[in-house]
Short mmCIF file of C-alpha atoms and ligand atoms in Angstrom, two decimals:
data_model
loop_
_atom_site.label_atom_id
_atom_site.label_comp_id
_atom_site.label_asym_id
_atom_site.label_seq_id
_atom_site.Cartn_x
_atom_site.Cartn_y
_atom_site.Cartn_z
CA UNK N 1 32.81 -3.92 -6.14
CA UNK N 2 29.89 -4.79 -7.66
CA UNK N 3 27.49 -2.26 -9.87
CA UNK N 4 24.31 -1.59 -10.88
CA UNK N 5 24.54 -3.43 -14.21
CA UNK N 6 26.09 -6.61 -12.18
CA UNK N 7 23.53 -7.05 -9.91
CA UNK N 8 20.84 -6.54 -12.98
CA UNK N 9 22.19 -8.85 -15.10
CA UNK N 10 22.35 -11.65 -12.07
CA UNK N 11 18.43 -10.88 -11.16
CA UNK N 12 17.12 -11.33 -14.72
CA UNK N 13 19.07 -14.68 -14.70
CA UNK N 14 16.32 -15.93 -12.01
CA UNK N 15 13.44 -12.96 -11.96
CA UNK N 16 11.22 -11.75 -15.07
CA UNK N 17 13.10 -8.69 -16.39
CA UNK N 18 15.20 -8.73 -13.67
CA UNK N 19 12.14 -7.32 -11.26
CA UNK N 20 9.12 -8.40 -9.05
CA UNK N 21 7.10 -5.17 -10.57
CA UNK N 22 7.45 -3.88 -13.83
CA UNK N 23 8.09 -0.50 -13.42
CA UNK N 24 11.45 -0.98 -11.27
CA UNK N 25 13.16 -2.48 -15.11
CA UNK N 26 13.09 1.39 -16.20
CA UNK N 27 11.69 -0.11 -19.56
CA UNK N 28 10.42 3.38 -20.80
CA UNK N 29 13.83 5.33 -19.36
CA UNK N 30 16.04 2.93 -20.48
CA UNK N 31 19.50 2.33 -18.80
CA UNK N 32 20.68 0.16 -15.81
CA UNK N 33 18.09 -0.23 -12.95
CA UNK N 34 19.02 0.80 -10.01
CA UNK N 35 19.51 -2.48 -7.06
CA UNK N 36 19.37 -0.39 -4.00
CA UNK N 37 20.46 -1.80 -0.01
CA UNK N 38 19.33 0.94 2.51
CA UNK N 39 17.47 3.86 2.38
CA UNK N 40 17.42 6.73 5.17
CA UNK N 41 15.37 9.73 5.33
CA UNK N 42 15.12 11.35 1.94
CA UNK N 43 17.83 8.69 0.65
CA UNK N 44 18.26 5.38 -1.48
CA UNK N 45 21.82 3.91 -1.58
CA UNK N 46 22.90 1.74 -4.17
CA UNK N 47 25.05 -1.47 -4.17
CA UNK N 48 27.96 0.98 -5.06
CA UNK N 49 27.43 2.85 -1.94
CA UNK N 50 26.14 5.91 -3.98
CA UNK N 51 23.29 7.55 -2.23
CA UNK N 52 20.42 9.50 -4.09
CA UNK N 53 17.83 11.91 -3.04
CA UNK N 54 14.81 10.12 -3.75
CA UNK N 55 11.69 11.41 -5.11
CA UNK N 56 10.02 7.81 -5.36
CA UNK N 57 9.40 7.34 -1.70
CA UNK N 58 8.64 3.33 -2.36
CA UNK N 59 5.98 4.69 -4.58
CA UNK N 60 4.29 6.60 -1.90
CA UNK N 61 4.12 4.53 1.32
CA UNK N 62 7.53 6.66 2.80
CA UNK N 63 5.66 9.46 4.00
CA UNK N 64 7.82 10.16 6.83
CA UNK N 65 11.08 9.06 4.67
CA UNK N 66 12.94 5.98 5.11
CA UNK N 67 13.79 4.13 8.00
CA UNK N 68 11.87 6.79 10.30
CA UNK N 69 13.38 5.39 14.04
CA UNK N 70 10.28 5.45 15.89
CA UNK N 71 8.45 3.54 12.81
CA UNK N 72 11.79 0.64 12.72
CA UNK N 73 11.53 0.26 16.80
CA UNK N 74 7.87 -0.33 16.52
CA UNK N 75 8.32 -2.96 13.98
CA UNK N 76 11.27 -4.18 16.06
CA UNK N 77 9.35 -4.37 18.98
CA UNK N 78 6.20 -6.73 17.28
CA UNK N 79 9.13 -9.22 15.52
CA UNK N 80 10.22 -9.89 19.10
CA UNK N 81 7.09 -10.72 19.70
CA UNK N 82 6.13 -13.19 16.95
CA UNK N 83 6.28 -12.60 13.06
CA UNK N 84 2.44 -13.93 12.32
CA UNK N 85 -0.42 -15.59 14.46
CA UNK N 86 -3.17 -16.31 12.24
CA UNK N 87 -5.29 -14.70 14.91
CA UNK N 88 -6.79 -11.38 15.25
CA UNK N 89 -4.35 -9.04 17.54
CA UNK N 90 -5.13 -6.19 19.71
CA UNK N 91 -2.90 -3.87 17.19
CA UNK N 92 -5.65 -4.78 13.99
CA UNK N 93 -8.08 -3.12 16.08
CA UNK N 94 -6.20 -0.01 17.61
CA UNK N 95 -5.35 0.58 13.35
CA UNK N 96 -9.30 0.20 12.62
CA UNK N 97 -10.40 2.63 15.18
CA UNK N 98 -7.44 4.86 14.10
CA UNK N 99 -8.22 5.26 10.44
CA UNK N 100 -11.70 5.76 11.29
CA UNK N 101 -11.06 8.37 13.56
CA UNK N 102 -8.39 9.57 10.95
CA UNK N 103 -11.73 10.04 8.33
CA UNK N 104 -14.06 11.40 10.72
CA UNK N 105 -14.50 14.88 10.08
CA UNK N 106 -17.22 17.75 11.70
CA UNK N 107 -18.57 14.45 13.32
CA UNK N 108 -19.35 12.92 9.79
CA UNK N 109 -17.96 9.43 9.48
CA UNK N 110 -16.01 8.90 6.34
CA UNK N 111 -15.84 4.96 7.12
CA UNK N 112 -17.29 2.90 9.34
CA UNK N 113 -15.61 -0.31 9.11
CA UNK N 114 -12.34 -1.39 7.97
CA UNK N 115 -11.09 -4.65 6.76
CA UNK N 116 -7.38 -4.69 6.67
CA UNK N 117 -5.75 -7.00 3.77
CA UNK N 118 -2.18 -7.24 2.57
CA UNK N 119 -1.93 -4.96 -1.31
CA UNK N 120 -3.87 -2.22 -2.77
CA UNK N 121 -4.74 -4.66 -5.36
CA UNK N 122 -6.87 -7.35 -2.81
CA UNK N 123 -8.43 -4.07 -0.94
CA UNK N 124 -9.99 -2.74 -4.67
CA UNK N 125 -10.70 -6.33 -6.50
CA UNK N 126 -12.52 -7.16 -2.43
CA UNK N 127 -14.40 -3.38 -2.96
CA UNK N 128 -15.75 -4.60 -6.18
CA UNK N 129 -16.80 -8.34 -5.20
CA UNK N 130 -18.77 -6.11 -2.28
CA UNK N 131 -20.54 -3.89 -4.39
CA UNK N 132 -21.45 -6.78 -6.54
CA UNK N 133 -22.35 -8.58 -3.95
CA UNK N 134 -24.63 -5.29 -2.43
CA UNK N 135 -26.39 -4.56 -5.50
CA UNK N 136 -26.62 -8.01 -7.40
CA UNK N 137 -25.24 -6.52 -10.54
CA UNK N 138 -21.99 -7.02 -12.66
CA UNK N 139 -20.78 -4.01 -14.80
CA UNK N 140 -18.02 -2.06 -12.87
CA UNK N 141 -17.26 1.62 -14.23
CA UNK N 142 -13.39 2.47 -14.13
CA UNK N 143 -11.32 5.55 -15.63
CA UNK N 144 -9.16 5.33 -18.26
CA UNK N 145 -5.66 6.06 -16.97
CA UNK N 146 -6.89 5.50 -13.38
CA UNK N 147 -4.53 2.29 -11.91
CA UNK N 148 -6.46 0.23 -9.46
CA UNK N 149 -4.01 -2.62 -8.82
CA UNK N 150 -3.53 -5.79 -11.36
CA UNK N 151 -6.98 -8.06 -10.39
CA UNK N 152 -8.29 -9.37 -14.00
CA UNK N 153 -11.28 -7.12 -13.99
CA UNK N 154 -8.99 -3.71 -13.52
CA UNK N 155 -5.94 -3.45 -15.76
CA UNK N 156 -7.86 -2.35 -18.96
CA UNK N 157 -6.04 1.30 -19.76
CA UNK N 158 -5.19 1.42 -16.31
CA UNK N 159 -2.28 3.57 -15.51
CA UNK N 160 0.92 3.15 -13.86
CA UNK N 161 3.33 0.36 -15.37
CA UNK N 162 0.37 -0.31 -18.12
CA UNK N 163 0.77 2.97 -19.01
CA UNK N 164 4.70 3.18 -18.99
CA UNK N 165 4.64 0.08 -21.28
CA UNK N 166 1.95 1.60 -23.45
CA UNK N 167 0.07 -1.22 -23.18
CA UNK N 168 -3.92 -1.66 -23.83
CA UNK N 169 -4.11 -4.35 -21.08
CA UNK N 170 -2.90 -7.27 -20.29
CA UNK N 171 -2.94 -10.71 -22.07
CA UNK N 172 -4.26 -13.73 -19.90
CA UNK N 173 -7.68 -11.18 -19.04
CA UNK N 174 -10.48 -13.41 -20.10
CA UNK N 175 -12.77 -11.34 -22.50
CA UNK N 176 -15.85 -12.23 -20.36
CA UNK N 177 -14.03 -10.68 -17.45
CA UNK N 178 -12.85 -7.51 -19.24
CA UNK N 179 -16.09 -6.93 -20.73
CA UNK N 180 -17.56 -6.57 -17.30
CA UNK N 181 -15.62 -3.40 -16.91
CA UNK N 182 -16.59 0.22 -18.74
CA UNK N 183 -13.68 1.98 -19.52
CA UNK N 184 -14.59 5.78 -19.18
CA UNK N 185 -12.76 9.29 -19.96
CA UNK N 186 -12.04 11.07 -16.87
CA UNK N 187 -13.35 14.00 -15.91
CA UNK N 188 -16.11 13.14 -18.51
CA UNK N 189 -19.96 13.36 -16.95
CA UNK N 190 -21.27 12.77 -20.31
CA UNK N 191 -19.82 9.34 -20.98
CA UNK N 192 -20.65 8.28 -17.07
CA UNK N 193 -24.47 9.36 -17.58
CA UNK N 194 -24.35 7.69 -21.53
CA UNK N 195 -22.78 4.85 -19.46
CA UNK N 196 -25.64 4.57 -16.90
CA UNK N 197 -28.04 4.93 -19.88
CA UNK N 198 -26.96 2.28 -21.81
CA UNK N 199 -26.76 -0.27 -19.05
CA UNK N 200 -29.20 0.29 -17.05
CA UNK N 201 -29.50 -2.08 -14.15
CA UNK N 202 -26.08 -3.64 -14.56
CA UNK N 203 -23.74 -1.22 -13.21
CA UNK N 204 -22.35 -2.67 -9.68
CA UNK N 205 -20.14 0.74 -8.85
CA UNK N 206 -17.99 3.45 -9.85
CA UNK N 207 -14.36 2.93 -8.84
CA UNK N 208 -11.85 5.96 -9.39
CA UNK N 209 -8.71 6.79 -7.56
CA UNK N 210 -9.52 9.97 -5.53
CA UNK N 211 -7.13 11.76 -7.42
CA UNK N 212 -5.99 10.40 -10.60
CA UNK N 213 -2.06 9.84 -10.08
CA UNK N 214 -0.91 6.76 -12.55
CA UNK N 215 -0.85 8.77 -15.49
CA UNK N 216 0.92 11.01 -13.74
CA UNK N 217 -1.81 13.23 -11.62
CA UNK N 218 -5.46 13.64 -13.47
CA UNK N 219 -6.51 15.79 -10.99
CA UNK N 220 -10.16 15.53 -10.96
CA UNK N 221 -12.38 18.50 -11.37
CA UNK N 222 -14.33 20.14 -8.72
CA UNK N 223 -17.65 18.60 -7.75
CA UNK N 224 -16.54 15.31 -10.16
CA UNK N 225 -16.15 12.82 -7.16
CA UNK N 226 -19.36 14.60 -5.31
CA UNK N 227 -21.17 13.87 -9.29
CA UNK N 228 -19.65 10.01 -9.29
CA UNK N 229 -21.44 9.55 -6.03
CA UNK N 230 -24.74 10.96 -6.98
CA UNK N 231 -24.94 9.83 -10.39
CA UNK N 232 -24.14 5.92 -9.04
CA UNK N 233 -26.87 6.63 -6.04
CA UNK N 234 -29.18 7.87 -8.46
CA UNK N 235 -29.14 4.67 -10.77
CA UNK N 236 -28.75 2.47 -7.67
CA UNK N 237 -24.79 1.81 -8.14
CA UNK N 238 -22.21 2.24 -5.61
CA UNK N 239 -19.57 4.76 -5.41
CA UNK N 240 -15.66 3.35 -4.40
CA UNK N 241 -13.36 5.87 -3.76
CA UNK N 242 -9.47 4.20 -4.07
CA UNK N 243 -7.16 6.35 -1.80
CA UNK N 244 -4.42 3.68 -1.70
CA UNK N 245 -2.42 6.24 -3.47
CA UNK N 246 -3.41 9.28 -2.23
CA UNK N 247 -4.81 7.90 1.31
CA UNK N 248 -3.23 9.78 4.44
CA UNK N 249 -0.36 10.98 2.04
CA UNK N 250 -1.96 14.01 0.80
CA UNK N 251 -3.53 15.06 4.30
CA UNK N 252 -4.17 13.55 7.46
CA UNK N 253 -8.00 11.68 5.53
CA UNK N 254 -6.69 11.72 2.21
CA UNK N 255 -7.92 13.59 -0.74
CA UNK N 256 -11.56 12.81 0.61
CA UNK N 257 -10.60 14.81 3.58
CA UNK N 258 -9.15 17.24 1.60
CA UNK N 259 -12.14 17.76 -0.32
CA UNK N 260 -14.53 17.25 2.73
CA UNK N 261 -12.42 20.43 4.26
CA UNK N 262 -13.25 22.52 1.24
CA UNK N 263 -16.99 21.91 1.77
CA UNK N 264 -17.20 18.50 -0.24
CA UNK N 265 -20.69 17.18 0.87
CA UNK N 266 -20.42 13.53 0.16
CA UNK N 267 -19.06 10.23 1.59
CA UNK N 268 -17.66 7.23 -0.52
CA UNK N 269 -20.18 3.87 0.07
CA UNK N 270 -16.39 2.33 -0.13
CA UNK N 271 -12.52 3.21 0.29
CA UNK N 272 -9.76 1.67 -0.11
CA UNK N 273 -6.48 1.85 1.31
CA UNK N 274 -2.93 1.24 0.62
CA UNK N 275 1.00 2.33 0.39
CA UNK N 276 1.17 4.74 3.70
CA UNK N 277 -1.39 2.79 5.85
CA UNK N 278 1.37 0.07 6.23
CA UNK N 279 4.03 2.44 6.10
CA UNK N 280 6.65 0.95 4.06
CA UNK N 281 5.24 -3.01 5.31
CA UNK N 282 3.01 -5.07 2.90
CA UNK N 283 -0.51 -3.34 4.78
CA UNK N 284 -4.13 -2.40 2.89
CA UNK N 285 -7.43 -2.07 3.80
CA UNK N 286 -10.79 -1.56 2.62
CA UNK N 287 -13.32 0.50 4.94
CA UNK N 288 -17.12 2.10 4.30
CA UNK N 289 -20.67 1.93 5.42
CA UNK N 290 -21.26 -0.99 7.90
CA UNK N 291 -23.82 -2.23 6.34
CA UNK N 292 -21.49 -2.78 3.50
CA UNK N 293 -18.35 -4.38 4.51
CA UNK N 294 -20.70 -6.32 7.10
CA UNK N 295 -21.55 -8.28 4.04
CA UNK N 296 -18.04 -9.90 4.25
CA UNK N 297 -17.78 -13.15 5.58
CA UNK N 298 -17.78 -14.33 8.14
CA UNK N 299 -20.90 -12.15 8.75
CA UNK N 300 -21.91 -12.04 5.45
CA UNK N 301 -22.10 -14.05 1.98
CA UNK N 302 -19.10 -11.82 0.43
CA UNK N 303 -16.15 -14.28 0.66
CA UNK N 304 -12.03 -12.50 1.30
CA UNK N 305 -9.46 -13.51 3.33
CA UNK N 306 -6.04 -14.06 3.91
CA UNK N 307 -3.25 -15.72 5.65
CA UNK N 308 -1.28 -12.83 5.97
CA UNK N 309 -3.78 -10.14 6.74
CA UNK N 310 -3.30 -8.01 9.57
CA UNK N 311 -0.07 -9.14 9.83
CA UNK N 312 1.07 -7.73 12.93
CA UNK N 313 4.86 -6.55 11.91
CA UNK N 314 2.80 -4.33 9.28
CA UNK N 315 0.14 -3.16 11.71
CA UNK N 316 2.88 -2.19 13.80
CA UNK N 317 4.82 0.12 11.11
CA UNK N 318 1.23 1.30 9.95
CA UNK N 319 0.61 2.37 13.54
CA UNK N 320 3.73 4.13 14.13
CA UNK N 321 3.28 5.74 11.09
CA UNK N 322 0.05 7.12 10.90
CA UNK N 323 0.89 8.37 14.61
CA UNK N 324 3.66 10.36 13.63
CA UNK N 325 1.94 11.52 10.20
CA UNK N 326 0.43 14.66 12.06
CA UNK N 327 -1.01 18.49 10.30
CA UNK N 328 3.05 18.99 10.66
CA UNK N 329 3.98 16.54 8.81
CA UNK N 330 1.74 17.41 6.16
CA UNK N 331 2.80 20.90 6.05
CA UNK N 332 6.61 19.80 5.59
CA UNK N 333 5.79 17.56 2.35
CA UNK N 334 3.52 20.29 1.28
CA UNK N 335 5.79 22.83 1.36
CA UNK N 336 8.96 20.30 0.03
CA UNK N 337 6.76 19.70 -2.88
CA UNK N 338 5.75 23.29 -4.01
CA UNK N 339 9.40 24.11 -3.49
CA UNK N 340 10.34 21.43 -6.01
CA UNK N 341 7.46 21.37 -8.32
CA UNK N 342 8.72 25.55 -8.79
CA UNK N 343 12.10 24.84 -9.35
CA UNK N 344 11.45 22.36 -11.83
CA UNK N 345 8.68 24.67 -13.77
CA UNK N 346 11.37 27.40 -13.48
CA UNK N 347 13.79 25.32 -14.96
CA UNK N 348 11.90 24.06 -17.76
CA UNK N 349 10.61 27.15 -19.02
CA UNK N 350 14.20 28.93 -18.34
CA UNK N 351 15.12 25.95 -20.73
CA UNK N 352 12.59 26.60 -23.28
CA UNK N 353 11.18 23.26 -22.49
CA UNK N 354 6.95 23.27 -23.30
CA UNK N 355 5.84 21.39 -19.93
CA UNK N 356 2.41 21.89 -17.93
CA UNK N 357 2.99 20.69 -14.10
CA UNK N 358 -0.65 19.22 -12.41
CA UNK N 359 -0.96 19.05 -8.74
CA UNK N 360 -3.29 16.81 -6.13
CA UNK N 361 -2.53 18.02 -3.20
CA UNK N 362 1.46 17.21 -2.65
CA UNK N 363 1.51 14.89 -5.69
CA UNK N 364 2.34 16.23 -8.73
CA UNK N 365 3.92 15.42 -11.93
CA UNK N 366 5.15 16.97 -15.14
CA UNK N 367 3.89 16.29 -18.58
CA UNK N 368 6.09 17.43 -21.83
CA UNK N 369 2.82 19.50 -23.24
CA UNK N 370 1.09 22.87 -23.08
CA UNK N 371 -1.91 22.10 -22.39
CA UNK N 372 -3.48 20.85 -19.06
CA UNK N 373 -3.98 17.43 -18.57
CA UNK N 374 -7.42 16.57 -17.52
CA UNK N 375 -7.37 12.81 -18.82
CA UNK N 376 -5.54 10.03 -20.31
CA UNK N 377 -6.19 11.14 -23.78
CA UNK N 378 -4.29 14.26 -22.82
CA UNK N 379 -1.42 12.65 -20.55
CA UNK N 380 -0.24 10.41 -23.65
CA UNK N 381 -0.51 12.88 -25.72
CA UNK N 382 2.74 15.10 -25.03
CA UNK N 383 6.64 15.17 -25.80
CA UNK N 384 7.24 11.64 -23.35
CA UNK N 385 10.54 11.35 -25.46
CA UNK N 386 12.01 14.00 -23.61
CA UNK N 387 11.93 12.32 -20.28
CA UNK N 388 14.25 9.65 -20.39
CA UNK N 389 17.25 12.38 -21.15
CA UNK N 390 15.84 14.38 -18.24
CA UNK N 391 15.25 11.54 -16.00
CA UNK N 392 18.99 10.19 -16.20
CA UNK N 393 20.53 13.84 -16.02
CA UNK N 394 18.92 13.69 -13.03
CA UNK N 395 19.87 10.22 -12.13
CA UNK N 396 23.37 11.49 -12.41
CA UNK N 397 23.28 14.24 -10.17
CA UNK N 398 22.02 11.68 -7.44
CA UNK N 399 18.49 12.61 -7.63
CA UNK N 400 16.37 8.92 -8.22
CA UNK N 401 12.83 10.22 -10.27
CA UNK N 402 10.04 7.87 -10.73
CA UNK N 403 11.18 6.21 -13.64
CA UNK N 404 8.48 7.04 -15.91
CA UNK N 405 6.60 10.57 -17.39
CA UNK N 406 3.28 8.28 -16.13
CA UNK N 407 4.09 8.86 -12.07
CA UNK N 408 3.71 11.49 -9.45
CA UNK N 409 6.47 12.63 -7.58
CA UNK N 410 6.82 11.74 -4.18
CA UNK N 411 8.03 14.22 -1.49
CA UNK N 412 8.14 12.94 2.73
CA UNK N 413 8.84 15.02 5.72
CA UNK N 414 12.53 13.89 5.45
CA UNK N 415 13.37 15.68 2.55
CA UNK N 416 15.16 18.83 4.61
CA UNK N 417 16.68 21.17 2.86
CA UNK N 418 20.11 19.52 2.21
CA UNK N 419 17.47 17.16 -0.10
CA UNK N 420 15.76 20.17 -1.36
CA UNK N 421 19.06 22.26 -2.30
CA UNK N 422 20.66 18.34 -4.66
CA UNK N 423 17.02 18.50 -6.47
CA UNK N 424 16.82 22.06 -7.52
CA UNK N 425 20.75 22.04 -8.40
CA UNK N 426 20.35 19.27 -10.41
CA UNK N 427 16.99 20.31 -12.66
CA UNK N 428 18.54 23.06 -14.61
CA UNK N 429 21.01 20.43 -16.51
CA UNK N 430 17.88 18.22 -16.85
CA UNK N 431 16.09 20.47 -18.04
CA UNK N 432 18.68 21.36 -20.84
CA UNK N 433 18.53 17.71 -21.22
CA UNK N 434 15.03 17.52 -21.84
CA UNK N 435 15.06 20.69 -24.41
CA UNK N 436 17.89 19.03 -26.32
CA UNK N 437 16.55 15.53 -26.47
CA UNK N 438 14.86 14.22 -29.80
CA UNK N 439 12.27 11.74 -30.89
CA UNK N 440 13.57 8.29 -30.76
N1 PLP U 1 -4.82 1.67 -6.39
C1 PLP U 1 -4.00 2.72 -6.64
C2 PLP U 1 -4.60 4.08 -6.78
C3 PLP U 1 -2.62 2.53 -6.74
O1 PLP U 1 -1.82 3.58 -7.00
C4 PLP U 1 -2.11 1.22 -6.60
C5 PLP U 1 -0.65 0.98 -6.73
O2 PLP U 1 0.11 1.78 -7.19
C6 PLP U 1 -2.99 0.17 -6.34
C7 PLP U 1 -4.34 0.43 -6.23
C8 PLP U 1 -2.48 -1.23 -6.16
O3 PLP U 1 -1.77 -1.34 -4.97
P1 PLP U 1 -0.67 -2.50 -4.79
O4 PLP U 1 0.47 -2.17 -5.67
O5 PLP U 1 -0.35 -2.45 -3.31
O6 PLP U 1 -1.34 -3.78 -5.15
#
């Protein structure tokens, strides 16, 4: 039979680190990677056959869990019919007119428009070339902490595998293209009006993830999204809002809908989409005012495109998915999430462990401190040591955990309470872990 270790050792023989994204190498949690073959509801099985209850969901697009049969027959159903046209299908269009309808809310139109690409990466570094297109200018505001995908302009302190390597950036970034990008504590209106003050005419847009959730969640205060809009209207900027994390995971619109149900007044110029939207297939998209994406060719003088975009096996899944993703669904993930997110509190502070838990919506994630964690300052600094011990006690009571302290937790409606009953039995151990684990 072969294991874990076997299969790792034969990938890094022919892939970087053994992976085709960083994370997967479990370079902070050390150990043997898993190489997984199927996954099935709230499950991941292994090339050893062992299954695990899995709390990384594909990094968020298995909303519905894995394998959902309605989502594989509708995928099934476009490969019969061709794998990729380079033509525009009648799917592209019912998924447009869907999402829009998704973000329409009271009668207020979230988007307008939606361009559909193939990563969350091409739907944010396309958002930016449009608002620097829109406004003429070149200075792009980003969070520290806040992960926008790997385009040259975007990985300074971003989150998410940057983070879990504890790195500052990335090497091969031109200087002139990094210093086109303001690096900004979240949660911080200060530093964005000192920002705006000190460039004035020169900032393109605002981009920050709806809810911060790539250092694990920065949830963002109230009124701090509605105060990014204004402040980048007031000074003539443009306001993205990058929901490919938390897009049509954390309610049926996102966490824009979310906040737009709580009496949020605002709309995004821009969004963009990602992860769920293609449900499990390579699917992203970038939507806003009309007037705004209408600046992308072939109407307008904003070049993006792509071979692959719209592809209609993704479409398909994305489709199915966000069909099926209804209020109920929500409500199960909800309520799978605050069931785990207590036990694991309970069994931290049973174990002595300090911890603070932060939520967005169903995301969440723990940080080894006692403070809250309202930025990236904050999220690094905390007991991260301790996670490794609790990640593999989990690991080997069959529970897979994002492999880093830096990630949310993902719960989907599949995770019944067979799921729910392996996760809570297995966090006391961890937890013990955790408290007994040292500094390396
Ligand atoms: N934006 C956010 C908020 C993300 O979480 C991610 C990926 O994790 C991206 C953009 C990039 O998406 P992708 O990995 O599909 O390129």
């Amino acid at each position: 039979m072969i294991t874990n270790a076997d299969a790792a050792t034969r990938a890094r023989a022919v892939i970087p680190g053994g992976v085709n994204s960083p994370v997967r190498a479990f370079g902070s949690v050390g150990g043997t990677p898993l190489s997984i073959v199927s996954a099935r509801g709230p499950l991941v099985t292994d090339v050893t056959g062992r299954d695990y209850v899995d709390l990384v969901a594909s990094w968020g697009p298995a909303l519905l869990g894995h394998a959902h049969p309605e989502v594989v027959a509708a995928v099934q159903e476009a490969a019969s019919r061709g794998l990729s046209f380079g033509a525009s299908t009648p799917g592209e269009t019912e998924l447009a007119e869907l999402v829009i309808d998704r973000l329409s809310i009271d009668g207020t139109p979230g988007i307008e428009k939606l361009r559909l690409v193939s990563t969350g990466t091409e739907a944010t570094m396309t958002a930016i070339r449009i608002a620097r297109g829109a406004t003429g200018r070149d200075v792009v505001i980003k969070f520290a902490g806040h992960y926008h995908g790997h385009s040259d302009g975007l990985l300074a302190e971003s989150g998410s595998g940057v983070a879990t390597l504890g790195l500052p950036g990335s090497a091969g970034v031109p200087a002139d293209i990094a210093g086109l990008t303001l690096v900004l504590p979240y949660n911080d209106r200060a530093a964005v009006l000192a920002a705006f003050e000190a460039h004035p005419g020169r900032i393109a847009a605002i981009i920050a993830e709806a809810a911060g959730a790539n250092a694990g969640v920065l949830t963002p205060d109230e009124g701090f999204n509605r105060f990014l809009v204004d402040t980048a209207h007031d000074h003539g900027a443009l306001f993205i809002l990058d929901e490919v994390l938390t897009g049509f995971r954390v309610s049926v619109a996102g966490w824009w809908g979310l906040e737009r149900t709580a009496g949020q007044d605002w709309v995004p110029d821009l969004v963009t989409f990602g992860k769920v939207i293609g449900g499990g297939m390579p699917l992203a998209g970038i939507g806003g005012r009309a007037d705004l994406l209408d600046l992308l060719a072939p109407l307008g003088p904003v070049y993006q495109a792509g071979t692959l975009s719209g592809n209609p096996l993704a479409v398909a899944a994305g489709l199915a998915t966000l069909r099926l993703a209804d209020a109920e669904v929500y409500g199960r993930v909800d309520a799978a999430a605050s069931v785990v997110s207590q036990a694991l509190g309970d069994a931290l502070t049973e174990a002595g462990v300090a911890h603070v838990i932060s939520y967005a919506g169903s995301l969440f994630s723990v940080a080894f401190r006692d403070a809250p964690v309202r930025d990236y300052a904050d999220a690094r600094s905390q007991d991260a040591w301790r996670y490794p011990a609790f990640f593999h006690a989990m690991l080997d009571a069959g529970v897979s955990l994002p492999p880093s302290v830096f990630e949310a937790w993902f719960l989907t409606a599949a995770h019944d309470d067979a799921a729910l009953a392996r996760v809570i039995d297995a966090l006391p151990v961890a937890a013990r872990a955790a408290a007994a684990a040292t500094p390396a």
